[in-house]
Short mmCIF file of C-alpha atoms in Angstrom, two decimals:
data_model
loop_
_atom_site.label_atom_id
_atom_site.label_comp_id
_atom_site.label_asym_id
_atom_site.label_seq_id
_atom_site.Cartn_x
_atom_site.Cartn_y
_atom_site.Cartn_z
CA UNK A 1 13.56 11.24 24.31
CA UNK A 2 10.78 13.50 23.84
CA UNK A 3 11.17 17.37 25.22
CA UNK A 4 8.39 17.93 27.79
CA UNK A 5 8.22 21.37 26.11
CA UNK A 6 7.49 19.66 22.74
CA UNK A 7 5.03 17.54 24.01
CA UNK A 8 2.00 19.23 22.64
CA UNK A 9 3.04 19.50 19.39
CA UNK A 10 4.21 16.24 19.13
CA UNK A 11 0.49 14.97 20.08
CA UNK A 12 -0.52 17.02 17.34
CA UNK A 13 1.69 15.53 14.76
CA UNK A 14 0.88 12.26 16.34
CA UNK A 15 -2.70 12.85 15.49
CA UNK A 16 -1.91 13.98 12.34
CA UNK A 17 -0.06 10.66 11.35
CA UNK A 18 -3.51 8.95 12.38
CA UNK A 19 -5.17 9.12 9.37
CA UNK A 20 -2.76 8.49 7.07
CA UNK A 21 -3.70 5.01 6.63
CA UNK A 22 -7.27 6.36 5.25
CA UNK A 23 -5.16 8.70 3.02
CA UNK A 24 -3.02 6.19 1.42
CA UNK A 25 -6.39 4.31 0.70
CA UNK A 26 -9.10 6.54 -0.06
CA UNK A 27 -6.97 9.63 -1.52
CA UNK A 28 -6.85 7.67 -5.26
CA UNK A 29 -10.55 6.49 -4.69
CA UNK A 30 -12.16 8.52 -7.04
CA UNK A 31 -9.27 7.75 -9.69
CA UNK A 32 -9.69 3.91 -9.75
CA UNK A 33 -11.26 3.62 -12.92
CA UNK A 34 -8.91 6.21 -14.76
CA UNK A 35 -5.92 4.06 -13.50
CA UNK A 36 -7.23 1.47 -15.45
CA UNK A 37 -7.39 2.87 -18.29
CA UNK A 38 -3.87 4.16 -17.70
CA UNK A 39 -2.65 0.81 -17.38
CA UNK A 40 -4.79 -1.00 -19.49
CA UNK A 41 -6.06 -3.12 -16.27
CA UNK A 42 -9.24 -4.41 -15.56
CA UNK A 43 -11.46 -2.92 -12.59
CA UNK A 44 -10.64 -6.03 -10.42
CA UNK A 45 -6.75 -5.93 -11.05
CA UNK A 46 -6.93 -2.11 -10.28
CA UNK A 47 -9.06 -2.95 -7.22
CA UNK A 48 -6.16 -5.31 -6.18
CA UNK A 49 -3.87 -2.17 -5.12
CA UNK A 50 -6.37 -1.48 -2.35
CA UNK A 51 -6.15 -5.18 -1.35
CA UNK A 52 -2.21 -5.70 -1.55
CA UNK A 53 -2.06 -2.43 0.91
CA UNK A 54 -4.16 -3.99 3.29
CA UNK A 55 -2.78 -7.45 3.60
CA UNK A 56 0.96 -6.05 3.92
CA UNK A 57 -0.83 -3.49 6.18
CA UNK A 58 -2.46 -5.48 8.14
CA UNK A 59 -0.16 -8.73 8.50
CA UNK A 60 2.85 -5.59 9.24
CA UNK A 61 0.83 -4.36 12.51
CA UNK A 62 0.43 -8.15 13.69
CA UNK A 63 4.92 -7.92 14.13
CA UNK A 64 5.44 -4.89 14.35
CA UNK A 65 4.13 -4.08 17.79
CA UNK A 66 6.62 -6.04 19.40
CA UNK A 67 9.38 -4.66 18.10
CA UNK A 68 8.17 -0.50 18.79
CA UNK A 69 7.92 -2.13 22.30
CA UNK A 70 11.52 -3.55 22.85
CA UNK A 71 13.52 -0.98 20.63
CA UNK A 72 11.47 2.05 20.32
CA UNK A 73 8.74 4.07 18.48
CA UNK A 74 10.22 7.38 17.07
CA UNK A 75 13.27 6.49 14.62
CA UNK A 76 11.45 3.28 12.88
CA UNK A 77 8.24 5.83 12.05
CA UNK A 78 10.84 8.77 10.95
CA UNK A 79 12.05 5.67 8.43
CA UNK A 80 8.92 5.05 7.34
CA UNK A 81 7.91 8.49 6.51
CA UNK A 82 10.89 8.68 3.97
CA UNK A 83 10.04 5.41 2.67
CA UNK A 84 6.74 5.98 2.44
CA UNK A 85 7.51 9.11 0.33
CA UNK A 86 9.87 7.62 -1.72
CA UNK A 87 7.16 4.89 -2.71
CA UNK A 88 4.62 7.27 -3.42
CA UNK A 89 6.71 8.94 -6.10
CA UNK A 90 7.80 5.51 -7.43
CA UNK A 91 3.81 5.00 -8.49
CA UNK A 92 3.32 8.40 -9.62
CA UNK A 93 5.51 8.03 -11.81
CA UNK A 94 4.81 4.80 -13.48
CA UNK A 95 2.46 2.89 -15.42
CA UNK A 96 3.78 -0.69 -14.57
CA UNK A 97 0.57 -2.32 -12.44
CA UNK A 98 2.82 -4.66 -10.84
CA UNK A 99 5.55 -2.31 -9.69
CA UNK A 100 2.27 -0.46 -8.36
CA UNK A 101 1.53 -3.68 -6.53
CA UNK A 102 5.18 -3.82 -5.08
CA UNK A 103 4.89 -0.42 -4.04
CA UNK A 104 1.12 -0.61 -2.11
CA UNK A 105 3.00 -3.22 -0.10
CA UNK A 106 5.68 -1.13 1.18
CA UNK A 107 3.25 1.37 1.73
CA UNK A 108 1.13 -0.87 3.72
CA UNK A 109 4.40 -1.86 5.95
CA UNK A 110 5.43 1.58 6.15
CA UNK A 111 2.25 3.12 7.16
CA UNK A 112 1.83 0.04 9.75
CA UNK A 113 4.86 1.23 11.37
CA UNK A 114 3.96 5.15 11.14
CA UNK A 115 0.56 4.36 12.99
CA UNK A 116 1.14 1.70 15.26
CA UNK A 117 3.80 3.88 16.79
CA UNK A 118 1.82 6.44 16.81
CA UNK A 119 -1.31 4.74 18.88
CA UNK A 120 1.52 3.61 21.21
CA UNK A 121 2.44 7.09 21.84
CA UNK A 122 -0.74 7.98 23.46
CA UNK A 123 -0.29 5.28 25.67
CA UNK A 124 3.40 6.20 26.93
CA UNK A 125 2.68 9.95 27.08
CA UNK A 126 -1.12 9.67 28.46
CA UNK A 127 -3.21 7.97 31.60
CA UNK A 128 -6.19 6.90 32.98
CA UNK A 129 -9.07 9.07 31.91
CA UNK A 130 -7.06 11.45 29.40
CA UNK A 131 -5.51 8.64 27.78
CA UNK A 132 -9.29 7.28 27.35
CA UNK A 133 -10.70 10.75 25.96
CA UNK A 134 -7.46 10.44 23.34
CA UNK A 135 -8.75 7.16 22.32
CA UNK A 136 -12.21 8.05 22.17
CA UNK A 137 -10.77 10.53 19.43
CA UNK A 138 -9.05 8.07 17.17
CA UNK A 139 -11.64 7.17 15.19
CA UNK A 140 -13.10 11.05 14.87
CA UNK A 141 -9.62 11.79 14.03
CA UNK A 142 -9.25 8.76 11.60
CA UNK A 143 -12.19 9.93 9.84
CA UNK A 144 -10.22 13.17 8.64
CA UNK A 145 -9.00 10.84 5.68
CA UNK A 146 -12.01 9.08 4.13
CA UNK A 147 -13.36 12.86 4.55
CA UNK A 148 -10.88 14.85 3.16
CA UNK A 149 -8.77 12.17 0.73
CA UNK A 150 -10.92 11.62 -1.53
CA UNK A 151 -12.83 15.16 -2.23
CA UNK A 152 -8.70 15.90 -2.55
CA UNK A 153 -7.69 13.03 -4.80
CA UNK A 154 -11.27 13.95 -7.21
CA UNK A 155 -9.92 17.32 -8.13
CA UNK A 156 -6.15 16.29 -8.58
CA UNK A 157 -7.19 13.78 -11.37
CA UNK A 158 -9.82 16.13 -12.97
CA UNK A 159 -6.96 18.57 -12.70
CA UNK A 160 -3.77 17.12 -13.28
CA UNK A 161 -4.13 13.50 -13.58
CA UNK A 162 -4.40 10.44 -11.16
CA UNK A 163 -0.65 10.87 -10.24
CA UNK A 164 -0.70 13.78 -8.91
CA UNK A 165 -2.30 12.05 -5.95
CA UNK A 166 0.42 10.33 -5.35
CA UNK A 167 2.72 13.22 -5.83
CA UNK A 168 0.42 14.73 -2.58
CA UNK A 169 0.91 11.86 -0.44
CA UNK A 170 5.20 12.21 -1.01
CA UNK A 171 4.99 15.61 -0.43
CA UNK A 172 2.69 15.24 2.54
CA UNK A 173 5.07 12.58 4.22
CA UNK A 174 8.46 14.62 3.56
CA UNK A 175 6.47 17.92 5.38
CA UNK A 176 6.05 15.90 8.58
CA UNK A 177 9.07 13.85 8.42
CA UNK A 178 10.68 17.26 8.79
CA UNK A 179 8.80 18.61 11.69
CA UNK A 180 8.64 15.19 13.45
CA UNK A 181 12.83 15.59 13.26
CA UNK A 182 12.54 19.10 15.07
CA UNK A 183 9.69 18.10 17.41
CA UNK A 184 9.36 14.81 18.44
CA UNK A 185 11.39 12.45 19.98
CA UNK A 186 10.94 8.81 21.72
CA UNK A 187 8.34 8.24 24.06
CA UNK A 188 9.03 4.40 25.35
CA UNK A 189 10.30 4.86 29.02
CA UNK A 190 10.86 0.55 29.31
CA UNK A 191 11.81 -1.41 26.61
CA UNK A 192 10.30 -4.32 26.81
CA UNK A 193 12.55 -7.36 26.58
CA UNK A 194 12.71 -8.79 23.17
CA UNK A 195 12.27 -12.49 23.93
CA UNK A 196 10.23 -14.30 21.47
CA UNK A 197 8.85 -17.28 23.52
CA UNK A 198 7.46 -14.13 26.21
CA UNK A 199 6.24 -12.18 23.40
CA UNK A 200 4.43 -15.04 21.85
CA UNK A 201 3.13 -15.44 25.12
CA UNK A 202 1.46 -12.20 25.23
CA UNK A 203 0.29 -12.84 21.65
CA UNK A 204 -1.64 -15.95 22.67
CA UNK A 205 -2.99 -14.17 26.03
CA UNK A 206 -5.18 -11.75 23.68
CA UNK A 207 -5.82 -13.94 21.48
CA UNK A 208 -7.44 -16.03 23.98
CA UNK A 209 -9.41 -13.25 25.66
CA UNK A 210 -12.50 -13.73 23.98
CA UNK A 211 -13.90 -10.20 24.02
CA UNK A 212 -10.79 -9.47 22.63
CA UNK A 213 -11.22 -11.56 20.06
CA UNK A 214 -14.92 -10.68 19.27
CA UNK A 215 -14.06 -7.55 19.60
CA UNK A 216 -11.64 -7.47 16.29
CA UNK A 217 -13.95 -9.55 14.47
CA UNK A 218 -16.42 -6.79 14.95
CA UNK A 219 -14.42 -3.93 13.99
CA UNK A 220 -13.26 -5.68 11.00
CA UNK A 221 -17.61 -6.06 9.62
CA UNK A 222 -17.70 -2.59 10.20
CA UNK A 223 -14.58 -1.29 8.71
CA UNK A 224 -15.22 -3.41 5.58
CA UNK A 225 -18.38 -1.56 5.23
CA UNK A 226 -16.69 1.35 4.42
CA UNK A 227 -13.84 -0.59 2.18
CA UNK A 228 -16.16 -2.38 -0.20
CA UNK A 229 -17.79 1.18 -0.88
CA UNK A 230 -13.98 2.39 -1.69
CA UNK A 231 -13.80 -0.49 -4.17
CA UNK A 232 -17.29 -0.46 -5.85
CA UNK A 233 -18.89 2.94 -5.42
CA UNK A 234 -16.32 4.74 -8.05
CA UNK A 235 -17.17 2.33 -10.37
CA UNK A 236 -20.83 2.76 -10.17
CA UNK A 237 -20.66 6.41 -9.97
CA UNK A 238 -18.37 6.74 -12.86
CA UNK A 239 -19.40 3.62 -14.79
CA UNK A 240 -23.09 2.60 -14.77
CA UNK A 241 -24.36 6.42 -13.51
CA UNK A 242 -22.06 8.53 -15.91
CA UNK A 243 -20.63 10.89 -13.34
CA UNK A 244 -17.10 12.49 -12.76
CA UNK A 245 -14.55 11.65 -10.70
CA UNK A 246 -15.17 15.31 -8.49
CA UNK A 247 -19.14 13.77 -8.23
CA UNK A 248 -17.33 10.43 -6.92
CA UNK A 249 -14.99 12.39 -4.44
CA UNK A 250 -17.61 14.06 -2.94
CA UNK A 251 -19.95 11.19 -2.39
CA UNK A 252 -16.53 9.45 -0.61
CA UNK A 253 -16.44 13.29 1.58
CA UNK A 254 -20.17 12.67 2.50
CA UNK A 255 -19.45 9.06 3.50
CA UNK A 256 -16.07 9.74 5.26
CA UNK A 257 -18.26 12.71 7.07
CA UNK A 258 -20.89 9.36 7.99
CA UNK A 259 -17.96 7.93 9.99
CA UNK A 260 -16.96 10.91 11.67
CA UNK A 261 -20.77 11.40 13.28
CA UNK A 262 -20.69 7.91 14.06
CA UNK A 263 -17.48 8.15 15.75
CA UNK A 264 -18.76 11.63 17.16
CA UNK A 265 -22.05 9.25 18.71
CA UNK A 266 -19.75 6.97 19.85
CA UNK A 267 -17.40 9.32 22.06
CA UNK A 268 -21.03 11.02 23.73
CA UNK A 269 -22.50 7.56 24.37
CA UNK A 270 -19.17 6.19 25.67
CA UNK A 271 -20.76 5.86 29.46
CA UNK A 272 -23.84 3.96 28.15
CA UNK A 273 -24.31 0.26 28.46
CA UNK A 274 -21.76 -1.37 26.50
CA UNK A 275 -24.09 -4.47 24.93
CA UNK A 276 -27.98 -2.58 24.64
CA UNK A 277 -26.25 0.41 22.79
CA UNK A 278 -24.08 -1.98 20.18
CA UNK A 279 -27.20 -4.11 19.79
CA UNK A 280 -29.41 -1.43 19.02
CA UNK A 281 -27.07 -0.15 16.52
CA UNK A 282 -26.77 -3.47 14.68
CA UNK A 283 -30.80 -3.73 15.14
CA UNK A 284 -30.85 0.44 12.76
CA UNK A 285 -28.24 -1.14 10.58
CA UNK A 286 -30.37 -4.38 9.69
CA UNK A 287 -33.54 -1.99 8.91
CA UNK A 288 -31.67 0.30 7.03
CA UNK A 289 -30.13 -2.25 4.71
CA UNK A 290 -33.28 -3.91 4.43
CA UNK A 291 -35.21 -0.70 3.54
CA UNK A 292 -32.25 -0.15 0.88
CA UNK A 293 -32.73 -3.68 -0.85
CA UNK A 294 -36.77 -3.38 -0.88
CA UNK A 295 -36.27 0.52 -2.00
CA UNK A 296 -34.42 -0.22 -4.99
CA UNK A 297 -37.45 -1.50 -6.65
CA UNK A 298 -39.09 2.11 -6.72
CA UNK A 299 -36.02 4.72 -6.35
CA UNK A 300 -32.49 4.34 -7.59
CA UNK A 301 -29.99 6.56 -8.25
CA UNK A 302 -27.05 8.77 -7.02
CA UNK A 303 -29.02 10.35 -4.02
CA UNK A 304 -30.46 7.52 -2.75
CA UNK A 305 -27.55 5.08 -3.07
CA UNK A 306 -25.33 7.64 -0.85
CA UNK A 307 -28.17 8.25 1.56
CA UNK A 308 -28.95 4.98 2.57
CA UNK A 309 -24.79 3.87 2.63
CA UNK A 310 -24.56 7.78 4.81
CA UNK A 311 -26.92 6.07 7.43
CA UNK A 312 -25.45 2.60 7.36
CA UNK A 313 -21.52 4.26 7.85
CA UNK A 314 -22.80 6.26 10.49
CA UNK A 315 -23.53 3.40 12.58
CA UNK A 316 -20.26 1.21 10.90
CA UNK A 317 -18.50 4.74 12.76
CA UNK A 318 -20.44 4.08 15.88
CA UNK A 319 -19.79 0.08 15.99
CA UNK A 320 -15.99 1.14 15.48
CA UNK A 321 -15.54 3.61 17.82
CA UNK A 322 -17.27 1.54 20.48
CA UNK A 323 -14.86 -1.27 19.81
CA UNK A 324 -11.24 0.81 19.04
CA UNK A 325 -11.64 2.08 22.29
CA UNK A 326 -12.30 -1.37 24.73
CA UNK A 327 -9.14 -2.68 22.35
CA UNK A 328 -6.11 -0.49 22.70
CA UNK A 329 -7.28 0.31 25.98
CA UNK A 330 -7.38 -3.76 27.28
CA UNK A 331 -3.73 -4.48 27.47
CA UNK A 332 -2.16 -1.32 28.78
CA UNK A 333 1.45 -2.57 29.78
CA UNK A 334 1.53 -4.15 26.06
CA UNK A 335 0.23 -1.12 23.98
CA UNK A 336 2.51 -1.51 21.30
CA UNK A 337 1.53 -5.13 20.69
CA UNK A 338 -2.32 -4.59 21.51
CA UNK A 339 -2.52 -1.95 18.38
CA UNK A 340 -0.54 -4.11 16.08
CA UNK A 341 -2.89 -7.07 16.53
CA UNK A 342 -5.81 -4.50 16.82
CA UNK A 343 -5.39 -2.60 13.54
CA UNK A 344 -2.90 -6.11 11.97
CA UNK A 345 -6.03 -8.37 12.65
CA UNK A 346 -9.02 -6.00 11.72
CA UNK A 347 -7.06 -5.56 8.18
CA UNK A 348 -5.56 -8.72 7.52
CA UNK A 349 -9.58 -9.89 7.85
CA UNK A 350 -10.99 -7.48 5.95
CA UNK A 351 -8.66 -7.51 2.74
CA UNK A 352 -9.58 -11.07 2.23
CA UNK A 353 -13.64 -10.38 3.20
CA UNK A 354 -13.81 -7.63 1.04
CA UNK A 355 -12.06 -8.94 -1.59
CA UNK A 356 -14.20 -12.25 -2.07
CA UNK A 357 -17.45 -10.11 -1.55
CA UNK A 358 -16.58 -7.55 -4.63
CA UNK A 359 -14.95 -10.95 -6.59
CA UNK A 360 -18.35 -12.46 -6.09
CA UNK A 361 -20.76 -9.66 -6.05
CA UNK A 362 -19.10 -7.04 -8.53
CA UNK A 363 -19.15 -3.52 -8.41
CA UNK A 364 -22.41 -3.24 -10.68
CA UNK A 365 -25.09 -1.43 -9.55
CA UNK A 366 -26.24 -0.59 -6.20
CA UNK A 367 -28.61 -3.70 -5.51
CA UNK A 368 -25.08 -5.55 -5.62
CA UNK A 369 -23.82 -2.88 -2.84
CA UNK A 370 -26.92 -3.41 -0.38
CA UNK A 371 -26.10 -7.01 -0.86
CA UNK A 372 -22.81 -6.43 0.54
CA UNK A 373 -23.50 -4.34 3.37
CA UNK A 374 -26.41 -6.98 3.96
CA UNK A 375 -23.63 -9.88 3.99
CA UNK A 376 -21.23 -7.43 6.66
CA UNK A 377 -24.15 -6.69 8.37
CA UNK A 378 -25.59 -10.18 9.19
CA UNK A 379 -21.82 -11.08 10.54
CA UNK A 380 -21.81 -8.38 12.69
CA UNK A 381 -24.98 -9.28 13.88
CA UNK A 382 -23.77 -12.48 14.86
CA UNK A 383 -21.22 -11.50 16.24
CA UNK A 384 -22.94 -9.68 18.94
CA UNK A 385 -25.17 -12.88 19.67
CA UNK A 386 -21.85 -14.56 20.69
CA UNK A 387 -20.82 -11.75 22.64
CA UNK A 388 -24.48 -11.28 24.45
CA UNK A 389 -23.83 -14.61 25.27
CA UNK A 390 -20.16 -14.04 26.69
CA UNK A 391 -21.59 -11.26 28.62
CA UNK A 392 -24.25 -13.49 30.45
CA UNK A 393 -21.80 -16.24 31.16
CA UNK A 394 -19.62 -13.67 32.56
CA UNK A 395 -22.47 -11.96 35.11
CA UNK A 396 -23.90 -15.63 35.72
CA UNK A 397 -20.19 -16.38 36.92
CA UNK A 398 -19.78 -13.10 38.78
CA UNK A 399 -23.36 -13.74 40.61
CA UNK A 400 -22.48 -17.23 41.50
CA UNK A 401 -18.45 -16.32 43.54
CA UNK A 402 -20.80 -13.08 45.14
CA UNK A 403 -22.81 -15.66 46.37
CA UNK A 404 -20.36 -17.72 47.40
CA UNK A 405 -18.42 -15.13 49.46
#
């Protein structure tokens, strides 16, 4: 069990887990195309190691919470760091794409079981309104990878070569498998009972919950903002503009930074009222796409392409934060399971959306991006009409038992 006296730093290397899935992701961002050429594969086939992470990724979370919450968080994540690790060096050191493949897909379970235990954690060791302000910091927290990865990952390859970012992510998971072994320790106090008829049961009881339900739909528009950047805006950078790798990590730093504000908005705004502040943030993200689309007849270029995508991510941040928050925190005696079909759901949805958007808008140029945030954007904004109407079905039904009573 965990030492109270390690407690603190065992929240710190819990938050320092939480953005590993935006490392294994966005840390190689900026060395897409030179992979390619590596491997003499094409752009999408290259692309297709983001997607194979987030399908094993996400469809990993949707099992895995059951199982931290009948047998345990700390030894299965300890596992997965040194698998994780191992898997890392595995790509670095070859060229095969499909041995690549084989290995995104262990990372993707193994860094589903690193973070899933780790949300859980804040939910054993943490209550009420300090296990809210934790929450509130995931995605601020998060946002260290898309920030840091790929300004990282840009100066390994110009460096030493694409691998080398892989070599960083091995060494990186060894480092903290260490101090996790001398510092942390297991935080589930009740097992729950592994029974699989009960735990379906609690499946299909958030499932149901509409809000719920809404609620991942709407975190998965806004996260796949941010991925089909990740998967066309190195290619326009590098490709159609001309640029370097280092110009591509830094436009991914500036974006990743876009998240962070939005997640910062989202943690001062969290007493607000829950539907006008969502829908006024969908309402800035439909004018700012718009703005983009009509813009690109006068002004194109580096600048303005990252600008207008900055503004959009803040508010993809903002939507994300918002939502992160209601879901881990809905289902409190089930935290394990709640974050697996959180983060499970949100990915599993968004590595088949964002695939079919880049398959059937390419990563050309950046009218083809604005079309893609336009398509992400337009969901989301349905979205909320189904949940403004939720919301009025559920005060027209409170009104109508207070007037009963």
């Amino acid at each position: 069990m965990l030492k109270e006296k390690n407690q603190k730093i065992a929240t710190l290397l819990a938050f320092s887990l939480i953005p590993l899935s935006g490392f294994a992701t966005d840390i190689y961002i900026p060395s897409l195309p030179s992979m390619g050429l590596s491997m003499h594969a094409s752009s999408l086939q290259v692309q297709m190691t983001l997607t194979f992470f987030l399908i094993s990724y996400g469809i990993s979370q949707l099992f895995i919470g059951s199982i931290l919450d009948s047998f345990g968080r700390y030894r299965f994540s300890l596992v997965a760091l040194l698998v994780f690790a191992a898997a890392s060096f595995v790509i670095a050191l070859t060229h095969n794409i499909y041995l690549v493949y084989l290995m995104r897909i262990i990372h993707g379970i193994t860094v589903a079981l690193i973070v899933v235990s780790k949300r859980a954690f804040f939910v054993d060791v943490y209550k009420d309104k300090q296990l809210k302000h934790y929450l509130s910091l995931f995605t601020i927290i998060w946002s260290a990878g898309p920030i840091v990865a790929p300004f990282l990952g840009g100066y390994l390859e110009s460096a030493l070569g694409w691998e080398y970012n892989f070599y960083f992510l091995g060494g990186l998971a060894l480092v903290i498998a260490v101090l996790e072994l001398i510092f942390s320790g297991e935080t589930l106090k009740k097992p729950a009972e592994f029974h699989i008829k009960k735990i379906t049961a609690v499946y299909g009881t958030m499932i149901r919950s509409t809000d719920f339900t809404l609620g991942l739909l709407m975190l998965c528009f806004a996260y796949s903002m941010v991925m089909v950047y990740n998967m066309t805006g190195p290619f326009i950078i590098e490709h159609q503009l001309h640029l370097t790798p280092v110009i591509a990590g830094y436009c991914s730093l500036i974006l990743g930074l876009a998240w962070m504000v939005g997640g910062f908005i989202g943690k001062a705004t969290i007493e607000r009222p829950f539907f006008k502040k969502m829908a006024t943030n969908i309402t800035l993200q439909l004018l700012l796409v718009t703005i983009m689309i009509i813009s690109l007849k006068f002004i194109t270029g580096l600048y303005a392409m990252v600008t207008f995508a900055f503004l959009i991510h803040v508010c993809a941040g903002y939507t994300y934060n918002n939502y992160f928050t209601y879901s881990m925190s809905r289902f409190p005696k089930n935290a394990g399971i709640a974050g697996g079909l959180t983060g499970g759901g949100v990915y599993v949805l968004l590595s088949f959306l964002t695939y079919g958007i880049v398959y059937f808008i390419p990563a050309h140029d950046e009218r083809n991006l604005s079309y893609s945030y336009m398509i992400l954007i337009v969901l989301s904004a349905i979205g909320m009409y189904f949940i403004h109407r939720l919301n009025k079905k559920q005060e027209a039904k409170v009104s109508s038992l207070a007037a009963v009573a």
